[in-house]
Amino acid sequence: MTGAVADTTPGALAAAFSAAYGRPPDGVWHAPGRVNLIGEHTDYNDGLVLPFALSHGVSVAAARRDDGVVEVRSAQTGGTLVTAPVTGGTVVAEGWPPEHAWATYPVGVARVLSERGTGGASLLIDSDLPQGAGLSSSAALECATALALCDLHGIEIERAELALLAQRAENEQVGVPCGLMDQSASLLCTSGHALMLDCRSGLSSPVPFAPADAGLTLLVADTRASHTLTGGGYGRRRAECEEAASQLGVAALRDVQDLAGALGSLRDPVLRRRVQHVVTENHRVEATVGLLRAGAVTELGALLNASHLSLRDQFQVSWPEADAAVDAALRAGARGGRMVGGGFGGSVIVLTATDRAARVREAITSSYERRGWPPPRFLDAIPSAGAHRVN
Ligand code: GLA
């Protein structure tokens, strides 16, 4: 999905639904995208993450159907219709054409949730989240659909469990081996807070995060280098972490207590780097939570910078536009910055004094100009509410 309908209010989406399907929707649901403050590539290592929800996201207008069919239209692709049975094998095995790739997410969710008693629906989907920006447009689409289907069919599922089901839809139905962070963030985040999630126990707690109260702004810059989890790099990193855990004799890299000992016992330098990142990144999440709970948001910069360097040099998932953006921001006086998400493209976050934000933005934009890259797109990152019914 690339653009949004001109008017993205729930009322406009409901009207567009009526025009597309010849009947009004039963409701409109919204699920946000997310930015991960810190804790990257830790979720599938049973580790810790600290995302927050954006005010941007995916909205779904939906009406119940009782004939076992799910039909999906995107408000952005001229209303193209994709129709599929709610039960069946995995969508990925059906080999849909690339132009229907976006529809594998809602249909995949409908298939997984049908095991829990939901049925068919007509859906119209809209988004004001840039796709490929590493801001979890896929998870937002899954979660808005999941919430709509549960409400329409009167099925109650705890949000933490719904996040697991949405993740399962992406893993099994779409064929992307993502972790649990994005779906949890979209469903569990609360306004004014980040979400500390322990990906082993599934336990989460809100952590106050209000940079504006401290005179700070958290900028999100979409570097316009498109990110995808299906490119192979993400899956390879995940496999390397599993291999390292197996060589170290632990269930997951979360369990590495003695980092120096672990690094000494691994022979492969690539696996050593991966372990170094994951173990230190978990510590950085704990340190960040400590600072936020102590009201010391102004001191986050160093942790963000350390996370970026670790992702760049140890985990090796950064990309030139991200490095240039972080570098330019720091030179312009920002307190810290780092790439976010799976890597190989997508967005960076930058923490800066609000009265310096315009200068930081200009510095990033002119560093791109000098290199002949398209200008980055900036988004206001306001810690917002998780998925909910809008009307
Ligand atoms: C993507 C995945 C998440 C997580 C991040 C990296 O966003 O969907 O599960 O692994 O990358 O932290």
mmCIF file of C-alpha atoms and ligand atoms in Angstrom:
data_model
loop_
_atom_site.group_PDB
_atom_site.id
_atom_site.type_symbol
_atom_site.label_atom_id
_atom_site.label_comp_id
_atom_site.label_asym_id
_atom_site.label_seq_id
_atom_site.Cartn_x
_atom_site.Cartn_y
_atom_site.Cartn_z
ATOM 1 C CA MET A 1 0.000 0.000 0.000
ATOM 2 C CA THR A 2 1.586 3.218 -1.036
ATOM 3 C CA GLY A 3 -0.751 6.159 -0.508
ATOM 4 C CA ALA A 4 -3.824 6.822 1.577
ATOM 5 C CA VAL A 5 -7.322 7.827 0.546
ATOM 6 C CA ALA A 6 -7.643 11.622 0.590
ATOM 7 C CA ASP A 7 -9.723 11.655 3.777
ATOM 8 C CA THR A 8 -8.604 8.986 6.240
ATOM 9 C CA THR A 9 -11.222 9.590 8.946
ATOM 10 C CA PRO A 10 -13.225 6.530 10.071
ATOM 11 C CA GLY A 11 -16.347 8.145 8.576
ATOM 12 C CA ALA A 12 -14.686 8.470 5.168
ATOM 13 C CA LEU A 13 -13.490 4.860 5.316
ATOM 14 C CA ALA A 14 -16.994 3.688 6.277
ATOM 15 C CA ALA A 15 -18.425 5.656 3.328
ATOM 16 C CA ALA A 16 -15.830 4.150 0.987
ATOM 17 C CA PHE A 17 -16.800 0.702 2.328
ATOM 18 C CA SER A 18 -20.474 1.315 1.541
ATOM 19 C CA ALA A 19 -19.553 2.415 -1.972
ATOM 20 C CA ALA A 20 -17.351 -0.667 -2.518
ATOM 21 C CA TYR A 21 -19.600 -3.335 -1.004
ATOM 22 C CA GLY A 22 -23.073 -1.815 -1.344
ATOM 23 C CA ARG A 23 -23.741 -2.014 2.406
ATOM 24 C CA PRO A 24 -22.404 -0.163 5.451
ATOM 25 C CA PRO A 25 -19.657 -1.761 7.566
ATOM 26 C CA ASP A 26 -20.396 -3.140 11.042
ATOM 27 C CA GLY A 27 -17.495 -1.116 12.402
ATOM 28 C CA VAL A 28 -14.041 0.403 11.860
ATOM 29 C CA TRP A 29 -10.916 -0.757 13.695
ATOM 30 C CA HIS A 30 -7.457 0.814 13.903
ATOM 31 C CA ALA A 31 -4.081 -0.699 14.779
ATOM 32 C CA PRO A 32 -0.913 1.406 15.038
ATOM 33 C CA GLY A 33 2.532 0.910 13.599
ATOM 34 C CA ARG A 34 5.406 0.937 16.061
ATOM 35 C CA VAL A 35 8.847 2.279 16.666
ATOM 36 C CA ASN A 36 11.186 0.243 18.799
ATOM 37 C CA LEU A 37 12.967 2.527 21.232
ATOM 38 C CA ILE A 38 15.574 -0.137 21.909
ATOM 39 C CA GLY A 39 15.985 -3.941 21.899
ATOM 40 C CA GLU A 40 16.570 -4.865 18.258
ATOM 41 C CA HIS A 41 16.862 -8.480 17.094
ATOM 42 C CA THR A 42 16.314 -9.613 20.661
ATOM 43 C CA ASP A 43 12.678 -10.770 20.378
ATOM 44 C CA TYR A 44 13.375 -14.062 18.585
ATOM 45 C CA ASN A 45 16.234 -14.679 21.024
ATOM 46 C CA ASP A 46 13.707 -14.789 23.901
ATOM 47 C CA GLY A 47 14.982 -11.360 24.972
ATOM 48 C CA LEU A 48 13.694 -7.907 25.902
ATOM 49 C CA VAL A 49 12.223 -5.175 23.690
ATOM 50 C CA LEU A 50 10.892 -1.659 24.350
ATOM 51 C CA PRO A 51 8.645 -0.485 21.489
ATOM 52 C CA PHE A 52 5.964 2.189 21.492
ATOM 53 C CA ALA A 53 2.948 2.659 19.225
ATOM 54 C CA LEU A 54 2.800 5.467 16.666
ATOM 55 C CA SER A 55 -0.210 7.628 15.939
ATOM 56 C CA HIS A 56 -0.003 6.306 12.352
ATOM 57 C CA GLY A 57 -1.400 2.916 11.487
ATOM 58 C CA VAL A 58 -3.843 0.763 9.556
ATOM 59 C CA SER A 59 -7.631 1.121 9.647
ATOM 60 C CA VAL A 60 -10.043 -1.607 8.620
ATOM 61 C CA ALA A 61 -13.746 -1.114 7.917
ATOM 62 C CA ALA A 62 -15.423 -4.516 8.150
ATOM 63 C CA ALA A 63 -18.720 -6.356 7.936
ATOM 64 C CA ARG A 64 -19.408 -9.899 9.086
ATOM 65 C CA ARG A 65 -20.079 -12.656 6.554
ATOM 66 C CA ASP A 66 -21.401 -16.080 7.448
ATOM 67 C CA ASP A 67 -20.500 -17.929 4.248
ATOM 68 C CA GLY A 68 -16.886 -18.781 5.186
ATOM 69 C CA VAL A 69 -15.427 -16.254 2.755
ATOM 70 C CA VAL A 70 -13.125 -13.345 3.437
ATOM 71 C CA GLU A 71 -13.039 -10.585 0.842
ATOM 72 C CA VAL A 72 -10.492 -7.790 1.059
ATOM 73 C CA ARG A 73 -10.090 -4.492 -0.708
ATOM 74 C CA SER A 74 -7.366 -1.916 -0.245
ATOM 75 C CA ALA A 75 -8.429 1.719 -0.348
ATOM 76 C CA GLN A 76 -5.069 2.430 -1.948
ATOM 77 C CA THR A 77 -5.028 0.077 -4.885
ATOM 78 C CA GLY A 78 -8.221 1.360 -6.454
ATOM 79 C CA GLY A 79 -10.315 -1.114 -4.497
ATOM 80 C CA THR A 80 -8.980 -4.338 -6.071
ATOM 81 C CA LEU A 81 -10.854 -7.277 -4.634
ATOM 82 C CA VAL A 82 -9.179 -10.416 -3.304
ATOM 83 C CA THR A 83 -11.496 -13.233 -2.221
ATOM 84 C CA ALA A 84 -10.486 -16.393 -0.370
ATOM 85 C CA PRO A 85 -12.030 -19.127 1.773
ATOM 86 C CA VAL A 86 -11.521 -18.661 5.510
ATOM 87 C CA THR A 87 -10.388 -22.233 6.005
ATOM 88 C CA GLY A 88 -7.746 -23.968 3.935
ATOM 89 C CA GLY A 89 -4.005 -24.469 3.807
ATOM 90 C CA THR A 90 -1.415 -21.761 4.139
ATOM 91 C CA VAL A 91 -1.676 -18.735 1.874
ATOM 92 C CA VAL A 92 2.056 -18.911 1.132
ATOM 93 C CA ALA A 93 1.602 -22.401 -0.346
ATOM 94 C CA GLU A 94 -1.060 -21.072 -2.720
ATOM 95 C CA GLY A 95 1.522 -18.856 -4.453
ATOM 96 C CA TRP A 96 -0.578 -15.703 -4.920
ATOM 97 C CA PRO A 97 0.563 -13.184 -7.560
ATOM 98 C CA PRO A 98 2.793 -10.349 -6.228
ATOM 99 C CA GLU A 99 0.076 -7.706 -6.692
ATOM 100 C CA HIS A 100 -1.994 -9.534 -4.066
ATOM 101 C CA ALA A 101 0.887 -9.876 -1.601
ATOM 102 C CA TRP A 102 -0.651 -7.339 0.823
ATOM 103 C CA ALA A 103 -3.828 -9.438 1.048
ATOM 104 C CA THR A 104 -1.933 -12.497 2.322
ATOM 105 C CA TYR A 105 -1.755 -10.762 5.733
ATOM 106 C CA PRO A 106 -5.494 -10.300 6.429
ATOM 107 C CA VAL A 107 -6.392 -13.618 4.801
ATOM 108 C CA GLY A 108 -3.624 -15.350 6.778
ATOM 109 C CA VAL A 109 -4.990 -13.856 10.000
ATOM 110 C CA ALA A 110 -8.532 -14.961 9.097
ATOM 111 C CA ARG A 111 -7.276 -18.519 8.558
ATOM 112 C CA VAL A 112 -5.409 -18.703 11.863
ATOM 113 C CA LEU A 113 -8.268 -17.131 13.825
ATOM 114 C CA SER A 114 -10.851 -19.422 12.225
ATOM 115 C CA GLU A 115 -9.370 -22.157 14.455
ATOM 116 C CA ARG A 116 -10.622 -20.071 17.371
ATOM 117 C CA GLY A 117 -14.132 -19.642 16.012
ATOM 118 C CA THR A 118 -14.083 -16.531 13.830
ATOM 119 C CA GLY A 119 -15.517 -16.669 10.305
ATOM 120 C CA GLY A 120 -15.758 -14.616 7.145
ATOM 121 C CA ALA A 121 -15.829 -10.871 6.604
ATOM 122 C CA SER A 122 -15.734 -8.135 3.990
ATOM 123 C CA LEU A 123 -12.822 -5.796 4.664
ATOM 124 C CA LEU A 124 -11.707 -2.418 3.341
ATOM 125 C CA ILE A 125 -8.215 -1.474 4.408
ATOM 126 C CA ASP A 126 -6.525 1.914 4.581
ATOM 127 C CA SER A 127 -3.185 3.029 5.989
ATOM 128 C CA ASP A 128 -1.327 6.241 6.728
ATOM 129 C CA LEU A 129 1.828 4.328 7.557
ATOM 130 C CA PRO A 130 4.574 4.318 4.945
ATOM 131 C CA GLN A 131 5.095 0.748 3.758
ATOM 132 C CA GLY A 132 8.638 -0.644 3.746
ATOM 133 C CA ALA A 133 9.694 1.995 6.312
ATOM 134 C CA GLY A 134 10.296 -0.596 9.029
ATOM 135 C CA LEU A 135 7.408 0.783 11.093
ATOM 136 C CA SER A 136 5.413 -2.457 11.165
ATOM 137 C CA SER A 137 2.770 -1.795 8.562
ATOM 138 C CA SER A 138 2.376 -5.582 8.262
ATOM 139 C CA ALA A 139 1.772 -6.120 11.977
ATOM 140 C CA ALA A 140 -0.667 -3.185 12.039
ATOM 141 C CA LEU A 141 -2.597 -4.767 9.170
ATOM 142 C CA GLU A 142 -2.641 -8.141 10.944
ATOM 143 C CA CYS A 143 -3.731 -6.670 14.270
ATOM 144 C CA ALA A 144 -6.480 -4.409 12.892
ATOM 145 C CA THR A 145 -7.863 -7.414 10.987
ATOM 146 C CA ALA A 146 -7.575 -9.703 14.015
ATOM 147 C CA LEU A 147 -9.429 -7.294 16.271
ATOM 148 C CA ALA A 148 -12.152 -6.752 13.652
ATOM 149 C CA LEU A 149 -12.688 -10.502 13.133
ATOM 150 C CA CYS A 150 -12.863 -11.201 16.885
ATOM 151 C CA ASP A 151 -15.390 -8.410 17.466
ATOM 152 C CA LEU A 152 -17.501 -9.317 14.430
ATOM 153 C CA HIS A 153 -17.777 -12.960 15.484
ATOM 154 C CA GLY A 154 -18.033 -12.347 19.227
ATOM 155 C CA ILE A 155 -14.790 -14.179 20.072
ATOM 156 C CA GLU A 156 -12.798 -12.966 23.093
ATOM 157 C CA ILE A 157 -9.057 -13.513 23.035
ATOM 158 C CA GLU A 158 -6.612 -11.865 25.449
ATOM 159 C CA ARG A 159 -4.457 -9.332 23.626
ATOM 160 C CA ALA A 160 -1.159 -11.019 24.502
ATOM 161 C CA GLU A 161 -2.495 -14.215 22.966
ATOM 162 C CA LEU A 162 -3.915 -12.372 19.969
ATOM 163 C CA ALA A 163 -0.399 -11.024 19.352
ATOM 164 C CA LEU A 164 0.912 -14.602 19.308
ATOM 165 C CA LEU A 165 -1.809 -15.621 16.830
ATOM 166 C CA ALA A 166 -1.045 -12.654 14.549
ATOM 167 C CA GLN A 167 2.660 -13.548 14.686
ATOM 168 C CA ARG A 168 1.749 -17.149 13.821
ATOM 169 C CA ALA A 169 -0.221 -15.887 10.820
ATOM 170 C CA GLU A 170 2.845 -14.004 9.578
ATOM 171 C CA ASN A 171 5.191 -16.962 10.241
ATOM 172 C CA GLU A 172 3.040 -19.752 8.846
ATOM 173 C CA GLN A 173 0.584 -18.131 6.463
ATOM 174 C CA VAL A 174 2.787 -15.427 4.922
ATOM 175 C CA GLY A 175 6.083 -17.297 5.425
ATOM 176 C CA VAL A 176 7.980 -14.512 7.233
ATOM 177 C CA PRO A 177 9.959 -15.667 10.310
ATOM 178 C CA CYS A 178 9.347 -12.500 12.389
ATOM 179 C CA GLY A 179 9.464 -12.387 16.189
ATOM 180 C CA LEU A 180 6.711 -11.269 18.567
ATOM 181 C CA MET A 181 7.590 -7.615 19.059
ATOM 182 C CA ASP A 182 5.590 -5.852 16.362
ATOM 183 C CA GLN A 183 2.236 -7.528 16.973
ATOM 184 C CA SER A 184 2.614 -7.086 20.756
ATOM 185 C CA ALA A 185 3.427 -3.403 20.322
ATOM 186 C CA SER A 186 0.435 -2.829 18.061
ATOM 187 C CA LEU A 187 -1.988 -4.559 20.443
ATOM 188 C CA LEU A 188 -0.592 -3.808 23.908
ATOM 189 C CA CYS A 189 0.954 -0.325 23.838
ATOM 190 C CA THR A 190 -0.662 2.543 25.703
ATOM 191 C CA SER A 191 -0.531 6.267 25.092
ATOM 192 C CA GLY A 192 2.409 8.107 26.708
ATOM 193 C CA HIS A 193 4.266 4.853 27.326
ATOM 194 C CA ALA A 194 6.668 2.409 25.781
ATOM 195 C CA LEU A 195 6.049 -1.296 26.358
ATOM 196 C CA MET A 196 8.681 -3.403 28.099
ATOM 197 C CA LEU A 197 8.086 -6.904 26.764
ATOM 198 C CA ASP A 198 9.876 -10.025 27.905
ATOM 199 C CA CYS A 199 9.628 -12.216 24.818
ATOM 200 C CA ARG A 200 10.271 -15.404 26.796
ATOM 201 C CA SER A 201 7.606 -15.083 29.471
ATOM 202 C CA GLY A 202 5.300 -12.948 27.340
ATOM 203 C CA LEU A 203 4.940 -10.588 30.312
ATOM 204 C CA SER A 204 4.824 -6.889 29.536
ATOM 205 C CA SER A 205 4.543 -3.624 31.420
ATOM 206 C CA PRO A 206 4.092 0.005 30.373
ATOM 207 C CA VAL A 207 7.069 2.315 30.930
ATOM 208 C CA PRO A 208 6.380 6.084 30.973
ATOM 209 C CA PHE A 209 7.888 7.685 27.870
ATOM 210 C CA ALA A 210 7.045 11.326 27.271
ATOM 211 C CA PRO A 211 10.062 13.006 25.663
ATOM 212 C CA ALA A 212 8.098 16.235 25.092
ATOM 213 C CA ASP A 213 7.810 16.752 28.870
ATOM 214 C CA ALA A 214 11.613 16.907 29.012
ATOM 215 C CA GLY A 215 11.888 19.353 26.091
ATOM 216 C CA LEU A 216 12.897 16.535 23.746
ATOM 217 C CA THR A 217 11.619 15.287 20.415
ATOM 218 C CA LEU A 218 11.966 11.796 19.043
ATOM 219 C CA LEU A 219 12.159 12.092 15.268
ATOM 220 C CA VAL A 220 11.499 9.179 12.970
ATOM 221 C CA ALA A 221 13.213 9.468 9.608
ATOM 222 C CA ASP A 222 12.118 7.057 6.905
ATOM 223 C CA THR A 223 15.370 6.685 4.959
ATOM 224 C CA ARG A 224 13.405 5.674 1.822
ATOM 225 C CA ALA A 225 15.629 2.637 1.419
ATOM 226 C CA SER A 226 12.848 0.077 1.430
ATOM 227 C CA HIS A 227 12.909 -2.643 4.039
ATOM 228 C CA THR A 228 11.559 -6.171 3.699
ATOM 229 C CA LEU A 229 11.758 -9.212 5.948
ATOM 230 C CA THR A 230 11.506 -11.541 2.980
ATOM 231 C CA GLY A 231 14.905 -10.602 1.492
ATOM 232 C CA GLY A 232 16.836 -13.375 3.284
ATOM 233 C CA GLY A 233 19.086 -11.244 5.529
ATOM 234 C CA TYR A 234 16.595 -11.309 8.412
ATOM 235 C CA GLY A 235 16.101 -15.073 8.214
ATOM 236 C CA ARG A 236 19.890 -15.605 8.051
ATOM 237 C CA ARG A 237 20.442 -13.542 11.200
ATOM 238 C CA ARG A 238 17.810 -15.568 12.974
ATOM 239 C CA ALA A 239 19.415 -18.840 11.866
ATOM 240 C CA GLU A 240 22.862 -17.619 12.995
ATOM 241 C CA CYS A 241 21.482 -16.804 16.451
ATOM 242 C CA GLU A 242 19.920 -20.263 16.699
ATOM 243 C CA GLU A 243 23.185 -21.866 15.606
ATOM 244 C CA ALA A 244 25.160 -19.863 18.190
ATOM 245 C CA ALA A 245 22.693 -20.816 20.947
ATOM 246 C CA SER A 246 22.972 -24.462 19.979
ATOM 247 C CA GLN A 247 26.802 -24.359 19.974
ATOM 248 C CA LEU A 248 26.705 -22.685 23.399
ATOM 249 C CA GLY A 249 24.280 -25.291 24.727
ATOM 250 C CA VAL A 250 21.565 -22.785 25.694
ATOM 251 C CA ALA A 251 17.905 -22.665 24.681
ATOM 252 C CA ALA A 252 18.252 -19.100 23.342
ATOM 253 C CA LEU A 253 20.839 -16.310 23.391
ATOM 254 C CA ARG A 254 18.815 -14.745 26.225
ATOM 255 C CA ASP A 255 20.416 -17.395 28.441
ATOM 256 C CA VAL A 256 24.046 -16.351 27.857
ATOM 257 C CA GLN A 257 25.237 -15.149 31.281
ATOM 258 C CA ASP A 258 28.988 -15.072 30.754
ATOM 259 C CA LEU A 259 29.545 -13.084 27.556
ATOM 260 C CA ALA A 260 33.350 -13.290 27.617
ATOM 261 C CA GLY A 261 33.205 -17.064 28.149
ATOM 262 C CA ALA A 262 30.693 -17.481 25.308
ATOM 263 C CA LEU A 263 32.795 -15.378 22.928
ATOM 264 C CA GLY A 264 35.871 -17.412 23.868
ATOM 265 C CA SER A 265 34.178 -20.713 23.115
ATOM 266 C CA LEU A 266 32.703 -19.844 19.691
ATOM 267 C CA ARG A 267 35.085 -20.425 16.795
ATOM 268 C CA ASP A 268 33.102 -18.674 14.064
ATOM 269 C CA PRO A 269 33.774 -14.886 14.150
ATOM 270 C CA VAL A 270 30.361 -14.168 12.601
ATOM 271 C CA LEU A 271 28.538 -16.037 15.364
ATOM 272 C CA ARG A 272 30.662 -14.215 17.978
ATOM 273 C CA ARG A 273 29.486 -10.898 16.592
ATOM 274 C CA ARG A 274 25.828 -11.936 16.666
ATOM 275 C CA VAL A 275 26.110 -13.067 20.288
ATOM 276 C CA GLN A 276 27.920 -9.880 21.288
ATOM 277 C CA HIS A 277 25.059 -7.811 19.891
ATOM 278 C CA VAL A 278 22.158 -9.776 21.359
ATOM 279 C CA VAL A 279 23.610 -10.032 24.870
ATOM 280 C CA THR A 280 24.607 -6.357 25.098
ATOM 281 C CA GLU A 281 21.337 -5.205 23.512
ATOM 282 C CA ASN A 282 19.340 -6.952 26.250
ATOM 283 C CA HIS A 283 21.434 -5.062 28.806
ATOM 284 C CA ARG A 284 20.743 -1.808 26.982
ATOM 285 C CA VAL A 285 16.993 -2.427 27.201
ATOM 286 C CA GLU A 286 17.275 -2.912 30.956
ATOM 287 C CA ALA A 287 19.389 0.232 31.280
ATOM 288 C CA THR A 288 16.901 2.241 29.190
ATOM 289 C CA VAL A 289 13.961 1.075 31.307
ATOM 290 C CA GLY A 290 15.946 2.074 34.421
ATOM 291 C CA LEU A 291 16.541 5.581 33.032
ATOM 292 C CA LEU A 292 12.921 6.055 31.969
ATOM 293 C CA ARG A 293 11.551 4.898 35.319
ATOM 294 C CA ALA A 294 13.973 7.315 37.006
ATOM 295 C CA GLY A 295 12.673 10.165 34.832
ATOM 296 C CA ALA A 296 16.066 10.518 33.107
ATOM 297 C CA VAL A 297 14.906 10.501 29.471
ATOM 298 C CA THR A 298 17.567 13.118 28.645
ATOM 299 C CA GLU A 299 20.253 10.473 29.240
ATOM 300 C CA LEU A 300 19.016 7.961 26.641
ATOM 301 C CA GLY A 301 21.234 9.229 23.840
ATOM 302 C CA ALA A 302 24.319 7.165 24.661
ATOM 303 C CA LEU A 303 22.301 3.929 24.774
ATOM 304 C CA LEU A 304 20.700 4.666 21.400
ATOM 305 C CA ASN A 305 24.121 5.343 19.895
ATOM 306 C CA ALA A 306 25.584 2.158 21.368
ATOM 307 C CA SER A 307 22.660 0.159 19.975
ATOM 308 C CA HIS A 308 23.214 1.619 16.516
ATOM 309 C CA LEU A 309 26.935 0.826 16.525
ATOM 310 C CA SER A 310 26.235 -2.712 17.679
ATOM 311 C CA LEU A 311 23.616 -3.242 14.951
ATOM 312 C CA ARG A 312 26.004 -1.776 12.380
ATOM 313 C CA ASP A 313 29.225 -3.516 13.360
ATOM 314 C CA GLN A 314 28.238 -6.677 15.241
ATOM 315 C CA PHE A 315 24.845 -7.655 13.877
ATOM 316 C CA GLN A 316 25.585 -6.078 10.487
ATOM 317 C CA VAL A 317 22.026 -5.101 9.555
ATOM 318 C CA SER A 318 22.413 -1.337 9.120
ATOM 319 C CA TRP A 319 22.454 0.314 5.680
ATOM 320 C CA PRO A 320 24.241 3.402 4.274
ATOM 321 C CA GLU A 321 21.234 5.765 4.498
ATOM 322 C CA ALA A 322 20.731 4.870 8.179
ATOM 323 C CA ASP A 323 24.388 5.392 9.050
ATOM 324 C CA ALA A 324 24.424 8.726 7.214
ATOM 325 C CA ALA A 325 21.237 9.904 8.971
ATOM 326 C CA VAL A 326 22.520 9.013 12.449
ATOM 327 C CA ASP A 327 25.885 10.579 11.698
ATOM 328 C CA ALA A 328 24.393 13.831 10.363
ATOM 329 C CA ALA A 329 21.987 14.059 13.317
ATOM 330 C CA LEU A 330 24.779 13.677 15.872
ATOM 331 C CA ARG A 331 26.923 16.278 14.089
ATOM 332 C CA ALA A 332 23.965 18.669 14.250
ATOM 333 C CA GLY A 333 23.794 18.220 18.018
ATOM 334 C CA ALA A 334 21.203 15.451 18.479
ATOM 335 C CA ARG A 335 21.559 13.445 21.677
ATOM 336 C CA GLY A 336 21.445 10.054 20.025
ATOM 337 C CA GLY A 337 20.038 7.981 17.215
ATOM 338 C CA ARG A 338 19.825 4.513 15.791
ATOM 339 C CA MET A 339 18.336 2.366 13.068
ATOM 340 C CA VAL A 340 15.082 0.644 14.025
ATOM 341 C CA GLY A 341 13.415 -2.600 12.985
ATOM 342 C CA GLY A 342 14.767 -5.561 11.105
ATOM 343 C CA GLY A 343 17.385 -3.605 9.147
ATOM 344 C CA PHE A 344 18.625 -3.521 5.529
ATOM 345 C CA GLY A 345 16.360 -0.508 4.965
ATOM 346 C CA GLY A 346 13.593 1.341 6.773
ATOM 347 C CA SER A 347 13.762 4.072 9.405
ATOM 348 C CA VAL A 348 16.014 5.619 12.036
ATOM 349 C CA ILE A 349 15.052 7.378 15.260
ATOM 350 C CA VAL A 350 16.816 10.460 16.563
ATOM 351 C CA LEU A 351 16.467 11.954 20.042
ATOM 352 C CA THR A 352 17.038 15.682 20.053
ATOM 353 C CA ALA A 353 16.251 18.789 22.063
ATOM 354 C CA THR A 354 13.008 20.117 20.582
ATOM 355 C CA ASP A 355 14.553 23.527 19.891
ATOM 356 C CA ARG A 356 17.214 21.802 17.797
ATOM 357 C CA ALA A 357 14.876 19.435 15.907
ATOM 358 C CA ALA A 358 14.549 21.628 12.791
ATOM 359 C CA ARG A 359 18.349 21.930 12.524
ATOM 360 C CA VAL A 360 18.747 18.153 12.902
ATOM 361 C CA ARG A 361 16.148 17.501 10.223
ATOM 362 C CA GLU A 362 17.859 19.908 7.830
ATOM 363 C CA ALA A 363 21.253 18.333 8.515
ATOM 364 C CA ILE A 364 19.942 14.861 7.635
ATOM 365 C CA THR A 365 18.179 16.127 4.518
ATOM 366 C CA SER A 366 21.245 17.979 3.224
ATOM 367 C CA SER A 367 23.509 14.994 3.866
ATOM 368 C CA TYR A 368 21.163 12.986 1.621
ATOM 369 C CA GLU A 369 21.138 15.749 -0.989
ATOM 370 C CA ARG A 370 24.952 15.750 -1.104
ATOM 371 C CA ARG A 371 24.913 12.030 -1.838
ATOM 372 C CA GLY A 372 22.192 12.323 -4.476
ATOM 373 C CA TRP A 373 19.676 10.303 -2.422
ATOM 374 C CA PRO A 374 15.942 11.102 -2.317
ATOM 375 C CA PRO A 375 15.083 13.174 0.782
ATOM 376 C CA PRO A 376 14.074 11.277 3.927
ATOM 377 C CA ARG A 377 10.477 11.515 5.170
ATOM 378 C CA PHE A 378 10.010 12.650 8.767
ATOM 379 C CA LEU A 379 7.257 11.497 11.093
ATOM 380 C CA ASP A 380 6.340 12.725 14.567
ATOM 381 C CA ALA A 381 6.816 9.840 16.959
ATOM 382 C CA ILE A 382 4.177 10.358 19.629
ATOM 383 C CA PRO A 383 3.744 7.361 21.971
ATOM 384 C CA SER A 384 0.134 6.442 21.206
ATOM 385 C CA ALA A 385 -2.603 3.954 22.088
ATOM 386 C CA GLY A 386 -2.645 0.350 20.897
ATOM 387 C CA ALA A 387 -5.227 -1.191 18.560
ATOM 388 C CA HIS A 388 -8.865 -0.313 19.177
ATOM 389 C CA ARG A 389 -12.327 -0.101 17.644
ATOM 390 C CA VAL A 390 -12.941 3.380 16.254
ATOM 391 C CA ASN A 391 -16.658 3.213 15.558
HETATM 392 C C1 GLA B 1 11.283 -6.974 12.544
HETATM 393 C C2 GLA B 1 10.541 -8.186 13.104
HETATM 394 C C3 GLA B 1 10.546 -8.161 14.634
HETATM 395 C C4 GLA B 1 11.950 -7.954 15.182
HETATM 396 C C5 GLA B 1 12.649 -6.781 14.483
HETATM 397 C C6 GLA B 1 14.093 -6.635 14.895
HETATM 398 O O1 GLA B 1 10.573 -5.808 12.855
HETATM 399 O O2 GLA B 1 9.220 -8.216 12.642
HETATM 400 O O3 GLA B 1 9.968 -9.342 15.130
HETATM 401 O O4 GLA B 1 12.709 -9.129 15.085
HETATM 402 O O5 GLA B 1 12.587 -6.900 13.075
HETATM 403 O O6 GLA B 1 14.185 -6.245 16.222
#
